[in-house]
Structure formats: C-alpha cells, structure tokens
CSV table of C-alpha atoms in Angstrom, one decimal:
chain,number,residue,atom,x,y,z
A,1,MET,CA,53.6,-9.3,-32.6
A,2,THR,CA,55.5,-6.4,-31.3
A,3,GLU,CA,58.9,-6.0,-32.9
A,4,ALA,CA,61.6,-6.6,-30.2
A,5,LYS,CA,64.8,-4.7,-30.7
A,6,GLU,CA,67.5,-4.3,-28.1
A,7,ASN,CA,67.8,-0.7,-27.3
A,8,PRO,CA,71.3,0.1,-25.8
A,9,GLY,CA,70.3,3.6,-24.7
A,10,ILE,CA,70.4,4.8,-21.2
A,11,PRO,CA,67.2,4.0,-19.3
A,12,PHE,CA,65.0,7.0,-18.5
A,13,GLU,CA,67.4,9.3,-20.4
A,14,LYS,CA,64.5,11.5,-21.4
A,15,ASP,CA,62.6,11.2,-18.2
A,16,LEU,CA,60.4,14.3,-18.2
A,17,LEU,CA,58.0,12.9,-15.6
A,18,GLY,CA,60.6,11.8,-13.0
A,19,ARG,CA,59.7,8.1,-13.3
A,20,LYS,CA,63.2,6.7,-12.8
A,21,ALA,CA,62.9,6.9,-9.0
A,22,ALA,CA,59.7,4.8,-9.1
A,23,ALA,CA,61.4,2.2,-11.3
A,24,GLU,CA,64.4,2.0,-9.0
A,25,PHE,CA,62.1,1.6,-6.0
A,26,LEU,CA,59.9,-1.1,-7.6
A,27,THR,CA,63.1,-2.9,-8.7
A,28,ARG,CA,64.4,-3.0,-5.2
A,29,TYR,CA,61.1,-4.1,-3.8
A,30,LEU,CA,60.5,-6.9,-6.3
A,31,VAL,CA,64.1,-8.2,-6.3
A,32,GLY,CA,64.2,-8.0,-2.5
A,33,ARG,CA,60.9,-9.8,-2.3
A,34,HIS,CA,62.2,-12.5,-4.6
A,35,ARG,CA,65.4,-12.8,-2.5
A,36,VAL,CA,63.3,-14.1,0.4
A,37,ALA,CA,61.0,-16.2,-1.7
A,38,GLY,CA,62.3,-19.4,-0.3
A,39,SER,CA,61.5,-18.5,3.3
A,40,VAL,CA,58.1,-16.8,2.7
A,41,PRO,CA,55.4,-18.9,1.1
A,42,GLY,CA,53.6,-17.2,-1.8
A,43,ASN,CA,56.7,-15.2,-3.0
A,44,GLU,CA,57.8,-17.8,-5.6
A,45,SER,CA,55.8,-15.8,-8.2
A,46,PHE,CA,54.3,-12.4,-8.0
A,47,VAL,CA,51.8,-10.2,-10.0
A,48,LEU,CA,52.0,-6.4,-9.6
A,49,ASN,CA,49.5,-4.0,-11.0
A,50,VAL,CA,50.9,-0.6,-11.9
A,51,ASN,CA,47.8,1.6,-11.8
A,52,ALA,CA,47.7,5.0,-13.4
A,53,GLU,CA,45.1,7.0,-15.4
A,54,TRP,CA,45.3,7.2,-19.1
A,55,GLY,CA,47.9,9.7,-20.2
A,56,LEU,CA,50.2,9.5,-17.2
A,57,GLY,CA,53.0,7.7,-19.0
A,58,LYS,CA,52.6,4.0,-18.3
A,59,THR,CA,54.0,2.8,-21.6
A,60,TYR,CA,57.1,5.0,-21.3
A,61,PHE,CA,57.5,3.8,-17.7
A,62,LEU,CA,57.3,0.1,-18.6
A,63,THR,CA,59.6,0.3,-21.7
A,64,GLU,CA,62.3,2.2,-19.9
A,65,TRP,CA,62.0,0.0,-16.8
A,66,ALA,CA,62.4,-3.0,-19.0
A,67,LYS,CA,65.5,-1.5,-20.4
A,68,MET,CA,66.8,-0.9,-16.9
A,69,LEU,CA,66.1,-4.5,-15.8
A,70,ARG,CA,67.8,-5.9,-18.9
A,71,ASN,CA,70.8,-3.8,-18.2
A,72,ASP,CA,70.8,-5.5,-14.7
A,73,GLY,CA,70.8,-8.9,-16.3
A,74,HIS,CA,67.1,-9.8,-15.9
A,75,PRO,CA,65.2,-11.6,-18.6
A,76,VAL,CA,62.3,-9.3,-19.6
A,77,VAL,CA,59.4,-9.9,-21.9
A,78,TYR,CA,57.3,-6.8,-22.8
A,79,PHE,CA,53.8,-7.4,-24.3
A,80,ASP,CA,51.6,-4.7,-25.7
A,81,ALA,CA,48.2,-6.2,-25.2
A,82,TRP,CA,46.3,-3.6,-27.1
A,83,SER,CA,48.3,-4.0,-30.3
A,84,ASN,CA,47.6,-7.7,-30.2
A,85,ASP,CA,43.9,-7.8,-29.2
A,86,PHE,CA,42.9,-8.6,-32.8
A,87,SER,CA,44.0,-12.2,-32.0
A,88,SER,CA,41.3,-14.6,-30.8
A,89,ASN,CA,43.8,-16.1,-28.3
A,90,PRO,CA,46.1,-13.8,-26.2
A,91,PHE,CA,48.3,-16.7,-25.2
A,92,VAL,CA,49.3,-17.2,-28.9
A,93,SER,CA,50.5,-13.6,-29.1
A,94,PHE,CA,52.1,-13.6,-25.7
A,95,LEU,CA,54.1,-16.7,-26.6
A,96,GLY,CA,55.4,-15.0,-29.7
A,97,GLU,CA,56.8,-12.2,-27.5
A,98,VAL,CA,58.4,-14.8,-25.2
A,99,GLU,CA,60.1,-16.4,-28.2
A,100,SER,CA,61.5,-13.1,-29.4
A,101,GLN,CA,62.4,-11.4,-26.1
A,102,LEU,CA,63.2,-14.0,-23.4
A,103,THR,CA,66.9,-13.9,-24.0
A,104,LEU,CA,67.0,-10.3,-25.3
A,105,GLY,CA,70.0,-8.5,-23.8
A,106,LEU,CA,71.4,-11.6,-22.1
A,107,PRO,CA,74.8,-13.1,-22.8
A,108,PRO,CA,74.5,-15.5,-25.8
A,109,LYS,CA,75.1,-18.6,-23.8
A,110,LEU,CA,74.0,-21.9,-25.5
A,111,ASN,CA,72.2,-23.3,-22.4
A,112,LEU,CA,70.0,-20.2,-22.1
A,113,ALA,CA,69.1,-20.1,-25.8
A,114,LYS,CA,68.4,-23.8,-25.9
A,115,THR,CA,66.2,-23.8,-22.8
A,116,ALA,CA,64.3,-20.7,-24.1
A,117,LYS,CA,63.4,-22.6,-27.2
A,118,SER,CA,62.1,-25.4,-25.0
A,119,VAL,CA,59.8,-22.9,-23.3
A,120,VAL,CA,58.4,-21.8,-26.6
A,121,SER,CA,58.0,-25.4,-27.7
A,122,ALA,CA,56.1,-26.3,-24.5
A,123,GLY,CA,53.9,-23.3,-25.0
A,124,GLY,CA,53.1,-24.5,-28.5
A,125,ARG,CA,51.8,-27.7,-26.9
A,126,ILE,CA,49.2,-25.6,-25.0
A,127,ILE,CA,48.1,-23.9,-28.3
A,128,ARG,CA,47.8,-27.3,-30.0
A,129,ALA,CA,45.8,-28.7,-27.1
A,130,ALA,CA,43.5,-25.7,-27.3
A,131,ALA,CA,42.9,-26.1,-31.0
A,132,PRO,CA,39.2,-26.9,-30.9
A,133,SER,CA,38.4,-23.9,-28.7
A,134,ILE,CA,40.6,-21.6,-30.8
A,135,ALA,CA,38.8,-22.8,-33.9
A,136,ILE,CA,35.4,-22.1,-32.4
A,137,ALA,CA,36.7,-18.7,-31.2
A,138,VAL,CA,37.9,-17.8,-34.6
A,139,VAL,CA,34.6,-18.7,-36.3
A,140,LYS,CA,32.7,-16.9,-33.5
A,141,ASN,CA,34.9,-13.8,-34.0
A,142,PHE,CA,34.1,-13.6,-37.7
A,143,THR,CA,30.4,-14.6,-37.6
A,144,GLY,CA,29.2,-13.5,-34.2
A,145,LEU,CA,27.7,-16.9,-33.5
A,146,ASP,CA,28.3,-19.0,-30.4
A,147,GLY,CA,29.7,-22.5,-30.3
A,148,GLN,CA,26.2,-24.1,-30.0
A,149,LYS,CA,24.9,-22.2,-33.1
A,150,ILE,CA,28.0,-23.2,-35.1
A,151,ALA,CA,27.4,-26.8,-34.2
A,152,GLU,CA,23.7,-26.5,-35.3
A,153,ILE,CA,24.7,-25.1,-38.7
A,154,ALA,CA,27.2,-27.8,-39.2
A,155,THR,CA,24.7,-30.5,-38.3
A,156,ASP,CA,22.2,-29.1,-40.8
A,157,ALA,CA,24.9,-29.4,-43.4
A,158,GLY,CA,25.2,-33.2,-42.6
A,159,LEU,CA,28.0,-33.0,-40.1
A,160,ASP,CA,27.8,-34.5,-36.7
A,161,ALA,CA,29.7,-31.4,-35.3
A,162,LEU,CA,28.1,-31.1,-31.9
A,163,LYS,CA,29.2,-34.6,-30.9
A,164,ASP,CA,32.7,-34.0,-32.3
A,165,ILE,CA,33.0,-30.6,-30.5
A,166,ARG,CA,31.9,-32.1,-27.2
A,167,ARG,CA,34.4,-35.0,-27.5
A,168,ASP,CA,37.1,-32.6,-28.6
A,169,LEU,CA,36.5,-30.2,-25.8
A,170,GLU,CA,36.5,-33.0,-23.2
A,171,GLU,CA,39.9,-34.2,-24.5
A,172,GLU,CA,41.1,-30.6,-24.8
A,173,HIS,CA,40.5,-29.9,-21.1
A,174,LYS,CA,42.7,-32.9,-20.1
A,175,ASP,CA,45.3,-32.0,-22.7
A,176,ILE,CA,45.5,-28.3,-21.7
A,177,ARG,CA,46.0,-29.2,-18.0
A,178,ALA,CA,48.9,-31.5,-18.9
A,179,ALA,CA,50.3,-29.0,-21.4
A,180,ILE,CA,50.2,-26.2,-18.8
A,181,THR,CA,51.9,-28.4,-16.2
A,182,ALA,CA,54.7,-29.2,-18.8
A,183,PHE,CA,55.0,-25.5,-19.8
A,184,LYS,CA,55.5,-24.4,-16.1
A,185,SER,CA,58.1,-27.1,-15.7
A,186,VAL,CA,60.1,-26.1,-18.7
A,187,PHE,CA,59.8,-22.4,-17.8
A,188,ALA,CA,61.1,-23.3,-14.3
A,189,ASP,CA,64.1,-25.1,-16.0
A,190,PHE,CA,64.8,-21.9,-17.9
A,191,ALA,CA,64.8,-19.9,-14.6
A,192,SER,CA,67.2,-22.5,-13.1
A,193,ALA,CA,69.5,-22.0,-16.1
A,194,VAL,CA,69.3,-18.2,-15.5
A,195,ASP,CA,70.1,-18.7,-11.8
A,196,THR,CA,73.3,-20.7,-12.6
A,197,ASP,CA,74.5,-18.3,-15.2
A,198,GLY,CA,76.8,-15.7,-13.6
A,199,ASP,CA,75.8,-12.9,-16.0
A,200,ALA,CA,72.0,-13.3,-15.6
A,201,ASN,CA,69.7,-12.6,-12.7
A,202,LEU,CA,66.3,-13.7,-11.3
A,203,PRO,CA,63.5,-13.0,-11.2
A,204,ILE,CA,62.3,-13.1,-14.8
A,205,PHE,CA,59.9,-10.2,-15.6
A,206,LEU,CA,56.9,-10.3,-17.8
A,207,PHE,CA,55.5,-6.9,-18.6
A,208,VAL,CA,51.9,-6.5,-19.9
A,209,ASP,CA,50.9,-3.0,-21.1
A,210,GLU,CA,47.7,-1.3,-22.4
A,211,LEU,CA,45.4,-4.0,-20.9
A,212,ASP,CA,42.7,-1.5,-20.1
A,213,ARG,CA,42.4,-0.5,-23.8
A,214,CYS,CA,41.7,-4.1,-25.0
A,215,ARG,CA,38.4,-5.7,-25.7
A,216,PRO,CA,36.9,-6.8,-22.4
A,217,THR,CA,36.8,-10.5,-23.3
A,218,TYR,CA,40.5,-10.4,-24.5
A,219,ALA,CA,41.6,-8.6,-21.3
A,220,ILE,CA,39.8,-11.2,-19.1
A,221,GLU,CA,41.3,-14.1,-21.0
A,222,LEU,CA,44.8,-12.6,-20.8
A,223,LEU,CA,44.4,-12.2,-17.0
A,224,GLU,CA,43.2,-15.8,-16.7
A,225,ASN,CA,46.4,-16.9,-18.7
A,226,ILE,CA,48.6,-14.9,-16.3
A,227,LYS,CA,46.8,-16.5,-13.3
A,228,HIS,CA,46.8,-20.1,-14.5
A,229,VAL,CA,49.7,-20.4,-16.9
A,230,PHE,CA,52.4,-17.9,-15.8
A,231,ARG,CA,52.2,-18.3,-12.1
A,232,ILE,CA,55.6,-19.9,-12.2
A,233,PRO,CA,58.4,-19.8,-9.5
A,234,ASN,CA,61.0,-17.0,-10.3
A,235,VAL,CA,58.6,-15.3,-12.8
A,236,TYR,CA,57.2,-11.9,-11.7
A,237,THR,CA,54.5,-10.3,-13.9
A,238,VAL,CA,53.8,-6.5,-14.0
A,239,VAL,CA,50.5,-5.4,-15.5
A,240,ALA,CA,50.1,-1.7,-16.3
A,241,THR,CA,46.5,-0.6,-16.3
A,242,ASP,CA,44.0,2.2,-15.7
A,243,SER,CA,42.3,0.0,-13.2
A,244,GLU,CA,39.1,2.1,-13.1
A,245,GLN,CA,38.8,1.9,-16.9
A,246,LEU,CA,39.6,-1.8,-16.9
A,247,ALA,CA,36.9,-2.4,-14.2
A,248,ASN,CA,34.4,-0.5,-16.3
A,249,SER,CA,35.2,-2.7,-19.3
A,250,ILE,CA,34.7,-5.8,-17.2
A,251,LYS,CA,31.3,-4.5,-16.1
A,252,ALA,CA,30.3,-4.3,-19.8
A,253,ILE,CA,30.5,-8.1,-19.8
A,254,TYR,CA,29.2,-9.0,-16.4
A,255,GLY,CA,26.8,-6.1,-15.7
A,256,SER,CA,26.9,-2.8,-14.0
A,257,GLU,CA,26.3,-4.3,-10.5
A,258,PHE,CA,29.3,-6.6,-10.8
A,259,ASP,CA,32.1,-5.9,-8.4
A,260,ALA,CA,34.8,-5.6,-11.0
A,261,ARG,CA,37.5,-4.2,-8.6
A,262,LYS,CA,37.1,-7.2,-6.3
A,263,TYR,CA,37.3,-9.4,-9.4
A,264,LEU,CA,40.5,-7.8,-10.4
A,265,ARG,CA,42.1,-8.3,-7.0
A,266,ARG,CA,42.0,-12.1,-7.7
A,267,PHE,CA,44.7,-11.6,-10.2
A,268,PHE,CA,47.0,-9.1,-8.5
A,269,ASP,CA,49.1,-9.6,-5.4
A,270,HIS,CA,49.9,-5.9,-5.0
A,271,GLU,CA,49.0,-2.6,-6.6
A,272,SER,CA,51.3,0.3,-7.0
A,273,ARG,CA,50.2,3.7,-8.3
A,274,LEU,CA,52.3,6.1,-10.5
A,275,ASP,CA,52.4,9.5,-8.9
A,276,GLU,CA,50.8,12.5,-10.6
A,277,PRO,CA,53.6,14.0,-12.7
A,278,GLU,CA,55.3,17.2,-11.7
A,279,PHE,CA,53.8,19.4,-14.4
A,280,LYS,CA,56.2,22.3,-13.8
A,281,ARG,CA,59.1,20.1,-14.7
A,282,LEU,CA,57.3,18.6,-17.7
A,283,VAL,CA,56.2,21.9,-19.1
A,284,ALA,CA,59.7,23.4,-18.7
A,285,ALA,CA,61.2,20.5,-20.6
A,286,LEU,CA,58.6,20.7,-23.4
A,287,LEU,CA,59.2,24.5,-23.8
A,288,GLU,CA,62.9,24.0,-23.7
A,289,VAL,CA,62.9,21.3,-26.4
A,290,ARG,CA,60.9,23.6,-28.7
A,291,ARG,CA,62.8,26.7,-27.7
A,292,MET,CA,59.5,28.4,-27.0
A,293,ASN,CA,60.9,30.2,-23.9
A,294,GLU,CA,63.2,32.1,-26.2
A,295,ASP,CA,60.5,33.4,-28.6
A,296,PRO,CA,60.1,37.2,-28.1
A,297,ARG,CA,56.6,37.2,-29.6
A,298,PHE,CA,55.1,35.4,-26.5
A,299,ILE,CA,53.5,37.8,-24.0
A,300,ASN,CA,52.9,36.6,-20.5
A,301,PRO,CA,50.5,38.9,-18.6
A,302,LEU,CA,51.7,37.4,-15.3
A,303,LYS,CA,55.4,37.7,-16.1
A,304,ASP,CA,55.8,40.6,-13.6
A,305,LEU,CA,54.8,38.2,-10.8
A,306,TYR,CA,56.5,35.0,-11.9
A,307,GLY,CA,59.7,36.4,-13.6
A,308,PRO,CA,61.3,35.6,-16.9
A,309,ASP,CA,61.1,31.8,-16.4
A,310,GLY,CA,57.6,31.8,-15.0
A,311,THR,CA,55.7,30.9,-18.1
A,312,GLY,CA,56.3,27.2,-17.6
A,313,GLU,CA,55.1,27.5,-13.9
A,314,VAL,CA,51.9,29.4,-15.0
A,315,ILE,CA,51.1,26.8,-17.7
A,316,ALA,CA,51.7,24.0,-15.2
A,317,LEU,CA,49.3,25.6,-12.8
A,318,MET,CA,46.7,25.8,-15.6
A,319,ALA,CA,47.2,22.2,-16.5
A,320,ARG,CA,46.7,21.1,-12.9
A,321,ALA,CA,43.7,23.3,-12.5
A,322,LEU,CA,42.0,22.1,-15.7
A,323,LYS,CA,43.0,18.5,-14.9
A,324,VAL,CA,44.8,18.0,-18.1
A,325,THR,CA,46.5,14.6,-18.6
A,326,THR,CA,50.2,14.5,-19.5
A,327,ARG,CA,49.4,13.2,-22.9
A,328,ASP,CA,46.8,16.0,-23.4
A,329,LEU,CA,49.4,18.5,-22.1
A,330,GLU,CA,51.9,17.4,-24.7
A,331,ARG,CA,49.3,17.8,-27.4
A,332,CYS,CA,48.4,21.3,-26.1
A,333,ILE,CA,52.1,22.4,-26.3
A,334,ASP,CA,52.3,20.9,-29.8
A,335,ILE,CA,49.2,22.9,-31.0
A,336,ILE,CA,50.6,26.1,-29.5
A,337,ASP,CA,54.0,25.5,-31.1
A,338,SER,CA,52.2,24.9,-34.5
A,339,ILE,CA,50.4,28.3,-34.1
A,340,ARG,CA,53.7,30.0,-33.2
A,341,ILE,CA,55.5,28.5,-36.2
A,342,THR,CA,52.8,29.3,-38.8
A,343,SER,CA,51.5,32.6,-37.4
A,344,THR,CA,52.4,35.8,-39.3
A,345,ARG,CA,50.5,38.1,-36.8
A,346,GLY,CA,52.6,40.0,-34.3
A,347,GLN,CA,52.7,38.9,-30.7
A,348,ILE,CA,51.0,36.0,-29.0
A,349,GLU,CA,49.4,36.1,-25.5
A,350,ILE,CA,50.7,32.7,-24.3
A,351,ILE,CA,48.5,32.4,-21.2
A,352,PHE,CA,45.2,33.0,-23.0
A,353,LEU,CA,46.2,30.9,-26.0
A,354,THR,CA,47.1,28.1,-23.6
A,355,PHE,CA,43.8,28.3,-21.9
A,356,ILE,CA,41.8,28.1,-25.1
A,357,THR,CA,44.0,25.2,-26.3
A,358,MET,CA,43.4,23.3,-23.1
A,359,LEU,CA,39.7,23.8,-23.4
A,360,TYR,CA,39.9,22.5,-27.0
A,361,VAL,CA,41.9,19.4,-26.0
A,362,SER,CA,40.5,18.5,-22.6
A,363,HIS,CA,37.1,20.3,-22.3
A,364,PRO,CA,35.6,20.5,-25.8
A,365,ARG,CA,32.1,21.5,-24.6
A,366,ALA,CA,33.6,24.6,-22.7
A,367,PHE,CA,35.5,25.4,-25.9
A,368,GLU,CA,32.3,25.4,-27.9
A,369,LEU,CA,30.8,27.8,-25.4
A,370,TYR,CA,33.8,30.1,-25.7
A,371,VAL,CA,33.4,30.1,-29.5
A,372,GLY,CA,29.8,31.0,-29.0
A,373,ASN,CA,30.7,34.2,-27.3
A,374,ARG,CA,29.5,33.1,-23.9
A,375,THR,CA,30.2,34.8,-20.6
A,376,ARG,CA,32.3,33.8,-17.6
A,377,ASN,CA,29.4,32.3,-15.7
A,378,VAL,CA,28.5,30.0,-18.6
A,379,LEU,CA,32.1,28.8,-18.9
A,380,MET,CA,32.4,28.3,-15.1
A,381,LYS,CA,29.2,26.2,-15.2
A,382,ALA,CA,30.5,24.1,-18.1
A,383,LEU,CA,33.7,23.4,-16.2
A,384,GLU,CA,31.9,22.7,-12.9
A,385,GLY,CA,33.1,19.4,-11.4
A,386,LYS,CA,35.8,18.9,-14.1
A,387,VAL,CA,38.4,21.3,-12.7
A,388,ASP,CA,40.3,21.9,-9.5
A,389,VAL,CA,39.2,25.3,-8.2
A,390,GLY,CA,41.7,25.2,-5.3
A,391,ILE,CA,44.7,25.9,-7.5
A,392,SER,CA,45.7,29.6,-7.6
A,393,PHE,CA,47.8,32.2,-9.5
A,394,ASN,CA,49.7,35.0,-7.8
A,395,GLU,CA,47.9,38.3,-8.3
A,396,ARG,CA,48.0,41.9,-7.1
A,397,GLU,CA,45.5,43.4,-4.6
A,398,GLU,CA,42.9,45.6,-6.3
A,399,THR,CA,43.2,48.2,-3.5
A,400,ASP,CA,47.0,48.6,-3.7
A,401,PRO,CA,48.0,51.5,-6.0
A,402,HIS,CA,51.7,50.5,-5.7
A,403,TYR,CA,51.1,46.9,-6.7
A,404,ARG,CA,54.5,46.3,-8.1
A,405,GLY,CA,56.0,46.3,-4.7
A,406,SER,CA,53.2,44.6,-2.8
A,407,ARG,CA,52.9,41.0,-1.7
A,408,PRO,CA,50.7,39.1,-4.2
A,409,ILE,CA,47.4,37.6,-3.2
A,410,GLN,CA,46.1,34.2,-4.4
A,411,ALA,CA,43.6,34.2,-7.3
A,412,GLY,CA,41.9,31.0,-8.4
A,413,VAL,CA,43.3,29.9,-11.7
A,414,ILE,CA,39.9,29.0,-13.2
A,415,GLU,CA,38.3,32.2,-11.9
A,416,TRP,CA,41.2,34.3,-13.2
A,417,LEU,CA,40.9,32.7,-16.7
A,418,CYS,CA,37.1,33.0,-16.9
A,419,ARG,CA,37.3,36.6,-15.9
A,420,TYR,CA,39.9,37.1,-18.6
A,421,VAL,CA,37.5,35.7,-21.1
A,422,ASP,CA,34.7,37.9,-19.8
A,423,GLY,CA,37.0,41.0,-20.1
A,424,ILE,CA,38.1,40.2,-23.6
A,425,TRP,CA,34.5,39.9,-24.8
A,426,SER,CA,33.6,43.1,-23.0
A,427,SER,CA,33.1,46.2,-25.2
A,428,LYS,CA,34.6,48.3,-22.3
A,429,PRO,CA,37.4,46.3,-20.7
A,430,HIS,CA,38.8,49.6,-19.1
A,431,ASP,CA,35.6,49.7,-16.9
A,432,ASN,CA,36.0,46.2,-15.7
A,433,ARG,CA,36.5,47.2,-12.0
A,434,GLU,CA,35.8,43.8,-10.5
A,435,ASN,CA,39.0,42.3,-11.8
A,436,TRP,CA,42.3,42.3,-10.0
A,437,ILE,CA,45.0,44.8,-11.0
A,438,GLY,CA,47.2,42.5,-13.1
A,439,LEU,CA,44.2,40.9,-14.7
A,440,ARG,CA,42.6,44.1,-15.6
A,441,LEU,CA,45.8,45.6,-17.0
A,442,ALA,CA,46.3,42.4,-19.1
A,443,ILE,CA,42.8,42.8,-20.6
A,444,ILE,CA,43.3,46.4,-21.3
A,445,ASP,CA,46.7,45.8,-22.9
A,446,SER,CA,45.5,43.0,-25.0
A,447,MET,CA,42.7,45.2,-26.5
A,448,ARG,CA,45.0,48.1,-27.2
A,449,THR,CA,46.5,47.2,-30.5
A,450,GLU,CA,46.1,44.8,-33.4
A,451,SER,CA,49.8,44.0,-33.3
A,452,ARG,CA,49.3,41.7,-30.3
A,453,PHE,CA,47.6,38.9,-32.4
A,454,ALA,CA,44.4,40.8,-31.6
A,455,PRO,CA,41.6,40.4,-31.2
A,456,LEU,CA,42.2,37.5,-28.8
A,457,ARG,CA,38.7,36.3,-29.3
A,458,GLU,CA,39.8,34.9,-32.7
A,459,TYR,CA,42.4,32.6,-31.1
A,460,HIS,CA,39.9,29.7,-31.2
A,461,LYS,CA,40.2,29.6,-35.0
A,462,ALA,CA,43.9,29.1,-34.9
A,463,VAL,CA,43.6,26.5,-32.2
A,464,ALA,CA,40.9,24.5,-34.1
A,465,LEU,CA,43.0,24.7,-37.3
A,466,ALA,CA,46.2,23.6,-35.6
A,467,GLY,CA,44.3,20.9,-33.7
A,468,HIS,CA,43.3,19.2,-36.9
A,469,TYR,CA,46.9,18.5,-37.7
A,470,SER,CA,48.2,17.5,-34.3
A,471,ALA,CA,48.4,13.9,-33.0
C-alpha cells in the first residue's frame, strides 16, 4: 500500500513542465460538470483518462493535482497501480488506499471519519464475498494452474473440491452483487456527509496512476472494478495512462487483432491529453538548478548565434529533434552534470556531448554506430524514422564571408549534428567544405588543441561510464 502523507506544500511549486494550467482547467471542467450533474443524466459519476506517453510527467501531474484538490476541500484517493500489481486482487489494494486517504486533508469532523470507516467496512464485505475467487487466484498466481486444474489435483487427493468450488462460486456471485450494492450505498452516504459539511466539497476524486505499466490481467481487472464498483454518484475517477501502451498490453491477452482502443473506451467517459512539454523551459530550469549555465568550461559552438543564454534553447531543440522524453532528458542532463563534476580535462563542448548523451539514452543503436567510428550516412540511417528532421538550428550561409553580421539560415538539427560527427572523425576537418560556416569553424576549433576535452571522439567513454551510475 502506498504510504499516504499529507503534504502541506504549494501545489506545482516546482512545475518545470507548465502542468499547473492543465490541472486548473481540468478542475474547472470536472467541478463544473459535477455542478450540473442533477440536470444532465450520466454526470452523476465520471471517469476521465489522462493520456500521455511514458516520460511526460503523469505521476507528477497527478500527485500535484491531488494536492491542489485537497487544498480546495475535495476528498482525494491516489492509487499507484503499478506498485500494487503484485496483489492478486486490485480491489483489496485500492480499498487500503481508500481507508488511509479518504479523509486526508479534510477537517477532522466525527461524521466524516465515521462514515469513511463505514465505506471501508462495506468494501471488506466485497472482499469476503469474493474469497473463493481470491483463493483460486492466489494459488493460480503461485502455481500457474487454472481453477479446473486446481480442482482436479484436489480431487485426486481425496477432496471433492470441484463441487465445492462450483457451489462457492455460485454463492459468491450473489454475495458480490449484494456487497457491491451495499458498498455503493455507503459510499454515497459518505458523499452526502461531505456535501453537508461546510469545509468539504464534492465531487470525490479517485486517482489511478501507472496503469499502463501493470500486468495486463491486473490492469483489466482494475478497470472492471472502476466500471462496476466505483461508478458511484459524486465520485469522479481519473486514470492516467499511456493509452497506446495499455492497448498493446491488452492485446497480449486477447490477441493482436483485438480492438483494444475500442475496448478501453468502454471504461472512459472522456480522454484528455497532456501537452508536449515546453523543452526550452524545462532545460533552462534543469541547467539553473545545477548551475551548469555558469560553468566556464562549457563551450557552445552556436553561442554566437544564440547568445549567452542560448545553450538551453539549443539543447531543447536537440531534445525535440531526437524525440527525447522528458524523463530521458532529465537523465541526459544528469549524465552531463556527472561528467562535468568528475572531469579533470579542460573544456567541454556541450552541444556535441549532449548529442552523444542523447544517443546513449534514447537511441542506443545509433550510439553503438558512433562508437564504431561510423560516418554521417550510417548515423542518419540508424536514426531514420526515429527523429524529427523538420527541427532546425540557426546557422550562417556558406557563401557569406561576413557571416557575423548576416541573417542566419535554417540548418536541420539532425543533419547539423551528423555532419559534426563526420567532421570530427575526418582526418582533415579544415577541408570539409560542404559544411556551413559555423559548423566548419566549430569542427576546426574542436580539433585544434587537447585542452578542449579533445579528442571529442572519446566522449562516448565518459558518457557510457557516467550512464552506468545514473538513474
């Protein structure tokens, strides 16, 4: 069970991805929807799917949003599905979170606390009613055998298990239906108590996180619980998933031809996507926290075009071009910072080091090709279809001898970086006339002296070593 502790901090205080606006909008939307629930059929309860790819900050978003809602007086239960999927029955784990969090942050009124205990007690009745199925599930989990096989083994041992199991399951079905009905009634009573309390507000929110990382059978059963057990008036459920990944997990159970996205729509009333993060803002914050912008050892070959604060913008463009997730981006910055802290060699070419680090973290096959002394064409082929070739750096025209005063041209980020690799591996970088002015000068300058953490072709060793010790 996730340890529930009240966090009095300011919601989204360290919001590097600009997620607070999304939480405020969804709060207005859901609370407003609840406000008209009595006049619009189907609004009594609601299930929202917050869809975002892995690494886009769903967990941070949900935990901070939960904090915001609690500050507004809403009862909130946060459930980390992935950390609980060792359990054979997700409802058991979910009920534990209801018990510990339902009144978290609310005024310590006796009626709320007492009614909350009644909710947990009613949930326990569902668990007791499902005891035969849970017992079979536990044995199946540890043995890999299905219920029929378990019964056959028990019969061979002289036990009339199959008959008992059938009888128990028939009674269980009736008992579970009655227990669910009672649970919904008691939960509705708790909602009524919240509604009459001047310091608390409806709706009640249930947050389910990391569902897409769970075992497919566990994820499906939890969704069924949400659909059949927690569809309760005044209870709004928010499920954060990478819907594509969750659909693929479900296909692992039902087959590749199964329409998993259509199946998922049975459970959700509405889907909301988290926007792609503003990488420039995130990178600037990560560099500022580590004071990396202030390190004089960093060399930025594009500094002339982007200015003294342009390193973050250039790194952000690289992250977008290489389709690096926010989680991978944080790891890349961590690796670069580790190299900066531990290096005893002169200066560090930050753009090239960042490129090699992003290959290592997000495109390991391309990183292997770089280590193998391959050329730009091979790198480009390895990255084909995995990057955004439409994102560009500012560069200087090759034909302009007075480039410092000229208007920059747009040079594709991936093409620029792969040409840089090609130039660094070249034995005569001075003769590399196909490159743009700024790029060619950067290659020449990087090869000029050992004091610049040269040769750059050795960067991969530092990246691989630091990568072993990063999370």
